[in-house]
PDB file of N, CA and C in Angstrom:
ATOM      1  N   ASP K1296      -1.089  11.264  -0.805  1.00  0.00           N
ATOM      2  CA  ASP K1296       0.061  10.812  -0.186  1.00  0.00           C
ATOM      3  C   ASP K1296      -0.289   8.780  -0.180  1.00  0.00           C
ATOM      4  N   TYR K1297      -1.010   8.836  -1.197  1.00  0.00           N
ATOM      5  CA  TYR K1297      -1.549   7.195  -2.065  1.00  0.00           C
ATOM      6  C   TYR K1297      -0.793   6.588  -3.200  1.00  0.00           C
ATOM      7  N   ALA K1298      -0.332   5.548  -3.055  1.00  0.00           N
ATOM      8  CA  ALA K1298       0.427   4.498  -4.295  1.00  0.00           C
ATOM      9  C   ALA K1298      -0.591   3.776  -5.015  1.00  0.00           C
ATOM     10  N   LEU K1299      -0.836   3.260  -6.078  1.00  0.00           N
ATOM     11  CA  LEU K1299      -1.723   2.427  -6.611  1.00  0.00           C
ATOM     12  C   LEU K1299      -0.917   1.111  -6.956  1.00  0.00           C
ATOM     13  N   LEU K1300      -1.815  -0.095  -6.455  1.00  0.00           N
ATOM     14  CA  LEU K1300      -1.184  -1.374  -6.997  1.00  0.00           C
ATOM     15  C   LEU K1300      -2.468  -1.646  -7.518  1.00  0.00           C
ATOM     16  N   GLY K1301      -2.583  -2.146  -8.461  1.00  0.00           N
ATOM     17  CA  GLY K1301      -2.975  -2.752  -9.418  1.00  0.00           C
ATOM     18  C   GLY K1301      -2.513  -4.077 -10.648  1.00  0.00           C
ATOM     19  N   ASP K1302      -3.768  -4.818 -11.383  1.00  0.00           N
ATOM     20  CA  ASP K1302      -3.215  -6.049 -12.187  1.00  0.00           C
ATOM     21  C   ASP K1302      -3.825  -5.838 -12.973  1.00  0.00           C
ATOM     22  N   LEU K1303      -4.400  -4.741 -13.871  1.00  0.00           N
ATOM     23  CA  LEU K1303      -5.713  -4.401 -14.817  1.00  0.00           C
ATOM     24  C   LEU K1303      -6.966  -5.101 -14.852  1.00  0.00           C
ATOM     25  N   GLN K1304      -7.238  -5.686 -13.219  1.00  0.00           N
ATOM     26  CA  GLN K1304      -8.545  -6.052 -13.329  1.00  0.00           C
ATOM     27  C   GLN K1304      -8.926  -5.464 -11.876  1.00  0.00           C
ATOM     28  N   SER K1305      -8.186  -5.151 -10.735  1.00  0.00           N
ATOM     29  CA  SER K1305      -8.600  -4.584  -9.564  1.00  0.00           C
ATOM     30  C   SER K1305      -7.461  -3.627  -9.124  1.00  0.00           C
ATOM     31  N   ALA K1306      -7.851  -2.888  -8.402  1.00  0.00           N
ATOM     32  CA  ALA K1306      -6.925  -1.914  -7.826  1.00  0.00           C
ATOM     33  C   ALA K1306      -6.960  -1.599  -6.418  1.00  0.00           C
ATOM     34  N   ALA K1307      -5.508  -1.551  -5.918  1.00  0.00           N
ATOM     35  CA  ALA K1307      -5.535  -1.116  -3.981  1.00  0.00           C
ATOM     36  C   ALA K1307      -4.843   0.432  -4.382  1.00  0.00           C
ATOM     37  N   LEU K1308      -5.215   0.936  -3.060  1.00  0.00           N
ATOM     38  CA  LEU K1308      -4.326   2.140  -2.839  1.00  0.00           C
ATOM     39  C   LEU K1308      -3.550   2.024  -1.299  1.00  0.00           C
ATOM     40  N   VAL K1309      -2.333   2.791  -1.384  1.00  0.00           N
ATOM     41  CA  VAL K1309      -1.489   1.787  -0.158  1.00  0.00           C
ATOM     42  C   VAL K1309      -1.109   3.452   0.471  1.00  0.00           C
ATOM     43  N   SER K1310      -1.195   3.717   1.377  1.00  0.00           N
ATOM     44  CA  SER K1310      -1.259   4.806   2.174  1.00  0.00           C
ATOM     45  C   SER K1310       0.641   4.720   2.546  1.00  0.00           C
ATOM     46  N   THR K1311       1.254   5.756   3.118  1.00  0.00           N
ATOM     47  CA  THR K1311       2.575   5.921   3.430  1.00  0.00           C
ATOM     48  C   THR K1311       2.667   5.117   4.350  1.00  0.00           C
ATOM     49  N   THR K1312       1.893   5.090   5.506  1.00  0.00           N
ATOM     50  CA  THR K1312       1.886   4.171   7.071  1.00  0.00           C
ATOM     51  C   THR K1312       2.079   2.331   6.494  1.00  0.00           C
ATOM     52  N   GLY K1313       1.906   2.143   5.042  1.00  0.00           N
ATOM     53  CA  GLY K1313       1.834   1.353   4.753  1.00  0.00           C
ATOM     54  C   GLY K1313       0.329   0.292   5.190  1.00  0.00           C
ATOM     55  N   SER K1314      -0.463   0.783   4.820  1.00  0.00           N
ATOM     56  CA  SER K1314      -2.246   0.486   4.794  1.00  0.00           C
ATOM     57  C   SER K1314      -2.837   0.659   3.667  1.00  0.00           C
ATOM     58  N   ILE K1315      -3.237  -0.636   3.171  1.00  0.00           N
ATOM     59  CA  ILE K1315      -4.230  -0.952   2.434  1.00  0.00           C
ATOM     60  C   ILE K1315      -5.492  -0.153   2.255  1.00  0.00           C
ATOM     61  N   ASP K1316      -5.736   1.012   2.090  1.00  0.00           N
ATOM     62  CA  ASP K1316      -7.281   1.346   2.844  1.00  0.00           C
ATOM     63  C   ASP K1316      -8.258   1.540   1.890  1.00  0.00           C
ATOM     64  N   TRP K1317      -8.301   1.257   0.368  1.00  0.00           N
ATOM     65  CA  TRP K1317      -9.150   0.774  -0.773  1.00  0.00           C
ATOM     66  C   TRP K1317      -8.450   0.061  -1.681  1.00  0.00           C
ATOM     67  N   LEU K1318      -9.579  -1.069  -1.609  1.00  0.00           N
ATOM     68  CA  LEU K1318      -9.553  -2.312  -2.598  1.00  0.00           C
ATOM     69  C   LEU K1318     -10.945  -2.837  -3.354  1.00  0.00           C
ATOM     70  N   CYS K1319     -11.056  -2.841  -4.465  1.00  0.00           N
ATOM     71  CA  CYS K1319     -12.176  -3.986  -4.749  1.00  0.00           C
ATOM     72  C   CYS K1319     -11.416  -5.222  -5.264  1.00  0.00           C
ATOM     73  N   LEU K1320     -12.406  -6.134  -4.684  1.00  0.00           N
ATOM     74  CA  LEU K1320     -11.960  -7.957  -5.632  1.00  0.00           C
ATOM     75  C   LEU K1320     -13.214  -8.594  -6.129  1.00  0.00           C
ATOM     76  N   PRO K1321     -12.991  -8.933  -6.919  1.00  0.00           N
ATOM     77  CA  PRO K1321     -11.479  -9.295  -8.112  1.00  0.00           C
ATOM     78  C   PRO K1321     -11.915  -8.566  -8.886  1.00  0.00           C
ATOM     79  N   LYS K1322     -13.001  -7.720  -8.992  1.00  0.00           N
ATOM     80  CA  LYS K1322     -12.283  -6.359 -10.310  1.00  0.00           C
ATOM     81  C   LYS K1322     -13.174  -4.976  -9.821  1.00  0.00           C
ATOM     82  N   PHE K1323     -12.489  -3.760 -10.656  1.00  0.00           N
ATOM     83  CA  PHE K1323     -12.846  -2.608 -10.527  1.00  0.00           C
ATOM     84  C   PHE K1323     -13.996  -2.287  -9.889  1.00  0.00           C
ATOM     85  N   ASP K1324     -15.104  -2.879 -10.022  1.00  0.00           N
ATOM     86  CA  ASP K1324     -16.824  -2.738 -10.252  1.00  0.00           C
ATOM     87  C   ASP K1324     -17.270  -3.546  -9.035  1.00  0.00           C
ATOM     88  N   SER K1325     -16.370  -4.287  -8.341  1.00  0.00           N
ATOM     89  CA  SER K1325     -16.773  -5.196  -7.204  1.00  0.00           C
ATOM     90  C   SER K1325     -17.012  -4.177  -5.980  1.00  0.00           C
ATOM     91  N   PRO K1326     -17.878  -4.513  -4.782  1.00  0.00           N
ATOM     92  CA  PRO K1326     -17.718  -3.970  -3.693  1.00  0.00           C
ATOM     93  C   PRO K1326     -16.475  -4.032  -3.184  1.00  0.00           C
ATOM     94  N   ALA K1327     -16.166  -3.100  -2.213  1.00  0.00           N
ATOM     95  CA  ALA K1327     -14.954  -2.689  -1.773  1.00  0.00           C
ATOM     96  C   ALA K1327     -14.714  -3.668  -0.442  1.00  0.00           C
ATOM     97  N   CYS K1328     -13.643  -4.087  -0.409  1.00  0.00           N
ATOM     98  CA  CYS K1328     -13.367  -5.270   0.704  1.00  0.00           C
ATOM     99  C   CYS K1328     -12.893  -4.329   1.498  1.00  0.00           C
ATOM    100  N   PHE K1329     -11.951  -3.320   1.382  1.00  0.00           N
ATOM    101  CA  PHE K1329     -11.382  -2.681   2.338  1.00  0.00           C
ATOM    102  C   PHE K1329     -11.392  -0.588   1.967  1.00  0.00           C
ATOM    103  N   ALA K1330     -12.131  -0.449   2.734  1.00  0.00           N
ATOM    104  CA  ALA K1330     -12.869   1.329   2.583  1.00  0.00           C
ATOM    105  C   ALA K1330     -12.677   2.658   3.659  1.00  0.00           C
ATOM    106  N   ALA K1331     -11.040   1.883   4.582  1.00  0.00           N
ATOM    107  CA  ALA K1331     -10.692   3.060   5.271  1.00  0.00           C
ATOM    108  C   ALA K1331     -10.721   4.473   4.954  1.00  0.00           C
ATOM    109  N   LEU K1332     -10.330   4.291   3.595  1.00  0.00           N
ATOM    110  CA  LEU K1332      -9.704   5.707   2.880  1.00  0.00           C
ATOM    111  C   LEU K1332     -11.161   6.866   2.950  1.00  0.00           C
ATOM    112  N   VAL K1333     -12.440   6.407   2.694  1.00  0.00           N
ATOM    113  CA  VAL K1333     -13.477   6.865   2.634  1.00  0.00           C
ATOM    114  C   VAL K1333     -14.670   7.502   3.984  1.00  0.00           C
ATOM    115  N   ASP K1334     -14.002   6.179   4.857  1.00  0.00           N
ATOM    116  CA  ASP K1334     -14.496   6.036   6.653  1.00  0.00           C
ATOM    117  C   ASP K1334     -13.781   5.853   7.275  1.00  0.00           C
ATOM    118  N   THR K1335     -13.923   4.883   8.351  1.00  0.00           N
ATOM    119  CA  THR K1335     -12.945   5.013   9.464  1.00  0.00           C
ATOM    120  C   THR K1335     -12.413   3.601   9.311  1.00  0.00           C
ATOM    121  N   PRO K1336     -11.305   3.688  10.198  1.00  0.00           N
ATOM    122  CA  PRO K1336     -10.206   1.997   9.908  1.00  0.00           C
ATOM    123  C   PRO K1336     -11.284   0.890  10.065  1.00  0.00           C
ATOM    124  N   ASP K1337     -12.342   1.076  10.660  1.00  0.00           N
ATOM    125  CA  ASP K1337     -13.373  -0.035  11.122  1.00  0.00           C
ATOM    126  C   ASP K1337     -14.053  -0.428   9.696  1.00  0.00           C
ATOM    127  N   ALA K1338     -14.157   0.322   8.482  1.00  0.00           N
ATOM    128  CA  ALA K1338     -14.632   0.078   7.360  1.00  0.00           C
ATOM    129  C   ALA K1338     -13.594  -0.955   6.294  1.00  0.00           C
ATOM    130  N   GLY K1339     -12.383  -1.429   6.778  1.00  0.00           N
ATOM    131  CA  GLY K1339     -11.632  -2.063   6.272  1.00  0.00           C
ATOM    132  C   GLY K1339     -10.037  -1.709   5.762  1.00  0.00           C
ATOM    133  N   HIS K1340      -9.346  -2.282   6.569  1.00  0.00           N
ATOM    134  CA  HIS K1340      -7.782  -1.723   6.187  1.00  0.00           C
ATOM    135  C   HIS K1340      -7.158  -2.950   5.991  1.00  0.00           C
ATOM    136  N   TRP K1341      -5.666  -3.417   5.509  1.00  0.00           N
ATOM    137  CA  TRP K1341      -4.916  -4.041   5.822  1.00  0.00           C
ATOM    138  C   TRP K1341      -3.383  -3.821   5.878  1.00  0.00           C
ATOM    139  N   THR K1342      -2.749  -3.473   6.935  1.00  0.00           N
ATOM    140  CA  THR K1342      -1.463  -2.917   7.131  1.00  0.00           C
ATOM    141  C   THR K1342       0.045  -3.967   6.952  1.00  0.00           C
ATOM    142  N   ILE K1343       0.760  -3.582   6.553  1.00  0.00           N
ATOM    143  CA  ILE K1343       2.174  -4.396   6.871  1.00  0.00           C
ATOM    144  C   ILE K1343       3.130  -3.203   6.931  1.00  0.00           C
ATOM    145  N   ALA K1344       4.038  -2.907   8.202  1.00  0.00           N
ATOM    146  CA  ALA K1344       4.942  -2.255   8.547  1.00  0.00           C
ATOM    147  C   ALA K1344       5.494  -2.509   9.417  1.00  0.00           C
ATOM    148  N   PRO K1345       6.471  -1.504  10.007  1.00  0.00           N
ATOM    149  CA  PRO K1345       7.136  -1.995  11.384  1.00  0.00           C
ATOM    150  C   PRO K1345       6.403  -1.926  12.245  1.00  0.00           C
ATOM    151  N   ALA K1346       6.634  -2.921  13.242  1.00  0.00           N
ATOM    152  CA  ALA K1346       5.770  -2.601  14.865  1.00  0.00           C
ATOM    153  C   ALA K1346       5.521  -1.161  15.218  1.00  0.00           C
ATOM    154  N   ALA K1347       6.646  -0.535  15.316  1.00  0.00           N
ATOM    155  CA  ALA K1347       6.867   0.723  15.632  1.00  0.00           C
ATOM    156  C   ALA K1347       5.720   2.095  14.911  1.00  0.00           C
ATOM    157  N   GLY K1348       5.349   1.493  13.350  1.00  0.00           N
ATOM    158  CA  GLY K1348       4.577   2.251  12.884  1.00  0.00           C
ATOM    159  C   GLY K1348       5.295   3.515  12.073  1.00  0.00           C
ATOM    160  N   GLY K1349       4.342   4.716  12.056  1.00  0.00           N
ATOM    161  CA  GLY K1349       5.016   5.546  11.525  1.00  0.00           C
ATOM    162  C   GLY K1349       5.193   5.626   9.804  1.00  0.00           C
ATOM    163  N   VAL K1350       5.152   7.035   9.562  1.00  0.00           N
ATOM    164  CA  VAL K1350       5.459   6.812   7.943  1.00  0.00           C
ATOM    165  C   VAL K1350       6.598   6.666   7.587  1.00  0.00           C
ATOM    166  N   CYS K1351       6.606   6.224   5.861  1.00  0.00           N
ATOM    167  CA  CYS K1351       7.894   5.424   5.426  1.00  0.00           C
ATOM    168  C   CYS K1351       8.858   6.636   5.158  1.00  0.00           C
ATOM    169  N   THR K1352       9.995   6.274   5.136  1.00  0.00           N
ATOM    170  CA  THR K1352      11.043   7.182   4.588  1.00  0.00           C
ATOM    171  C   THR K1352      11.173   7.226   3.561  1.00  0.00           C
ATOM    172  N   THR K1353      10.932   6.549   2.528  1.00  0.00           N
ATOM    173  CA  THR K1353      10.914   6.427   1.339  1.00  0.00           C
ATOM    174  C   THR K1353      10.072   5.654   0.284  1.00  0.00           C
ATOM    175  N   ARG K1354       9.568   6.078  -0.803  1.00  0.00           N
ATOM    176  CA  ARG K1354       8.676   4.634  -1.574  1.00  0.00           C
ATOM    177  C   ARG K1354       8.994   5.167  -3.145  1.00  0.00           C
ATOM    178  N   ARG K1355       8.938   4.216  -3.809  1.00  0.00           N
ATOM    179  CA  ARG K1355       9.238   4.860  -5.067  1.00  0.00           C
ATOM    180  C   ARG K1355       8.740   3.304  -6.317  1.00  0.00           C
ATOM    181  N   TYR K1356       8.263   3.771  -7.214  1.00  0.00           N
ATOM    182  CA  TYR K1356       8.444   2.589  -8.328  1.00  0.00           C
ATOM    183  C   TYR K1356       9.627   2.301  -8.501  1.00  0.00           C
ATOM    184  N   ILE K1357       9.602   0.920  -8.739  1.00  0.00           N
ATOM    185  CA  ILE K1357      10.793   0.117  -9.493  1.00  0.00           C
ATOM    186  C   ILE K1357      10.499   0.625 -10.953  1.00  0.00           C
ATOM    187  N   GLU K1358      11.541   1.335 -11.692  1.00  0.00           N
ATOM    188  CA  GLU K1358      11.693   2.145 -12.800  1.00  0.00           C
ATOM    189  C   GLU K1358      10.924   1.225 -13.755  1.00  0.00           C
ATOM    190  N   ASP K1359      10.153   1.845 -14.663  1.00  0.00           N
ATOM    191  CA  ASP K1359       8.739   1.319 -15.720  1.00  0.00           C
ATOM    192  C   ASP K1359       7.907   0.139 -15.285  1.00  0.00           C
ATOM    193  N   THR K1360       7.936   0.186 -13.753  1.00  0.00           N
ATOM    194  CA  THR K1360       7.097  -0.893 -13.524  1.00  0.00           C
ATOM    195  C   THR K1360       6.201  -0.378 -13.025  1.00  0.00           C
ATOM    196  N   LEU K1361       4.996  -0.835 -12.315  1.00  0.00           N
ATOM    197  CA  LEU K1361       4.050  -0.828 -11.127  1.00  0.00           C
ATOM    198  C   LEU K1361       4.517  -1.642  -9.748  1.00  0.00           C
ATOM    199  N   VAL K1362       5.437  -1.716  -9.591  1.00  0.00           N
ATOM    200  CA  VAL K1362       5.997  -2.626  -8.673  1.00  0.00           C
ATOM    201  C   VAL K1362       6.700  -1.280  -7.322  1.00  0.00           C
ATOM    202  N   LEU K1363       5.696  -1.192  -6.709  1.00  0.00           N
ATOM    203  CA  LEU K1363       6.095  -0.428  -5.078  1.00  0.00           C
ATOM    204  C   LEU K1363       7.112  -1.119  -4.446  1.00  0.00           C
ATOM    205  N   GLU K1364       8.067  -0.075  -3.939  1.00  0.00           N
ATOM    206  CA  GLU K1364       9.098  -0.219  -2.954  1.00  0.00           C
ATOM    207  C   GLU K1364       9.336   0.569  -1.762  1.00  0.00           C
ATOM    208  N   THR K1365       8.917   0.161  -0.776  1.00  0.00           N
ATOM    209  CA  THR K1365       8.398   1.157   0.213  1.00  0.00           C
ATOM    210  C   THR K1365       9.377   0.889   1.667  1.00  0.00           C
ATOM    211  N   GLU K1366       9.976   1.738   2.368  1.00  0.00           N
ATOM    212  CA  GLU K1366      11.182   1.904   3.118  1.00  0.00           C
ATOM    213  C   GLU K1366      11.246   2.714   4.198  1.00  0.00           C
ATOM    214  N   TRP K1367      11.350   1.991   5.542  1.00  0.00           N
ATOM    215  CA  TRP K1367      11.087   2.427   6.856  1.00  0.00           C
ATOM    216  C   TRP K1367      12.656   2.390   7.394  1.00  0.00           C
ATOM    217  N   ARG K1368      13.287   3.756   7.845  1.00  0.00           N
ATOM    218  CA  ARG K1368      14.006   3.527   8.463  1.00  0.00           C
ATOM    219  C   ARG K1368      14.029   4.171   9.892  1.00  0.00           C
ATOM    220  N   SER K1369      15.037   3.522  11.005  1.00  0.00           N
ATOM    221  CA  SER K1369      14.880   3.770  12.236  1.00  0.00           C
ATOM    222  C   SER K1369      16.124   3.361  12.918  1.00  0.00           C
ATOM    223  N   ARG K1370      16.432   3.679  14.515  1.00  0.00           N
ATOM    224  CA  ARG K1370      17.236   3.182  15.015  1.00  0.00           C
ATOM    225  C   ARG K1370      17.428   2.101  14.929  1.00  0.00           C
ATOM    226  N   GLU K1371      16.604   0.976  15.499  1.00  0.00           N
ATOM    227  CA  GLU K1371      16.547  -0.067  15.070  1.00  0.00           C
ATOM    228  C   GLU K1371      17.115  -0.969  14.086  1.00  0.00           C
ATOM    229  N   GLY K1372      16.836  -0.545  12.692  1.00  0.00           N
ATOM    230  CA  GLY K1372      17.172  -1.108  11.381  1.00  0.00           C
ATOM    231  C   GLY K1372      16.070  -0.358  10.367  1.00  0.00           C
ATOM    232  N   THR K1373      15.933  -1.323   9.394  1.00  0.00           N
ATOM    233  CA  THR K1373      15.341  -0.821   8.082  1.00  0.00           C
ATOM    234  C   THR K1373      14.900  -1.928   7.720  1.00  0.00           C
ATOM    235  N   VAL K1374      13.241  -1.393   7.163  1.00  0.00           N
ATOM    236  CA  VAL K1374      12.445  -2.377   7.042  1.00  0.00           C
ATOM    237  C   VAL K1374      12.230  -2.047   5.516  1.00  0.00           C
ATOM    238  N   ARG K1375      11.621  -2.865   4.503  1.00  0.00           N
ATOM    239  CA  ARG K1375      11.895  -2.824   2.864  1.00  0.00           C
ATOM    240  C   ARG K1375      10.596  -3.595   2.521  1.00  0.00           C
ATOM    241  N   VAL K1376       9.453  -2.930   2.380  1.00  0.00           N
ATOM    242  CA  VAL K1376       8.612  -3.953   1.415  1.00  0.00           C
ATOM    243  C   VAL K1376       8.056  -3.607   0.003  1.00  0.00           C
ATOM    244  N   THR K1377       8.127  -4.789  -0.741  1.00  0.00           N
ATOM    245  CA  THR K1377       8.058  -4.584  -2.308  1.00  0.00           C
ATOM    246  C   THR K1377       6.399  -5.194  -2.372  1.00  0.00           C
ATOM    247  N   ASP K1378       5.770  -4.387  -3.191  1.00  0.00           N
ATOM    248  CA  ASP K1378       4.433  -4.909  -3.710  1.00  0.00           C
ATOM    249  C   ASP K1378       4.415  -4.577  -5.260  1.00  0.00           C
ATOM    250  N   PHE K1379       3.811  -5.976  -5.358  1.00  0.00           N
ATOM    251  CA  PHE K1379       3.106  -6.239  -6.962  1.00  0.00           C
ATOM    252  C   PHE K1379       2.181  -6.621  -7.101  1.00  0.00           C
TER     253      PHE K1379
END
């Protein structure tokens, strides 16, 4: 349930809740800035999602790219996040 974001030097894993749970900066072999994927949330994560939370309703890579589009729909409205 993770999507990959990367720039050929570093990468992040984004969960279906909008949380970056794994990130090494500035390179792949750097120590992890966020490591909630392999530990507890106290190991670090960063989240952008609707205040009500929840799992996204749709998620896709835009055609022929690694640009990730995540969308949450609720009675209150729709939130779309584009990561690249």
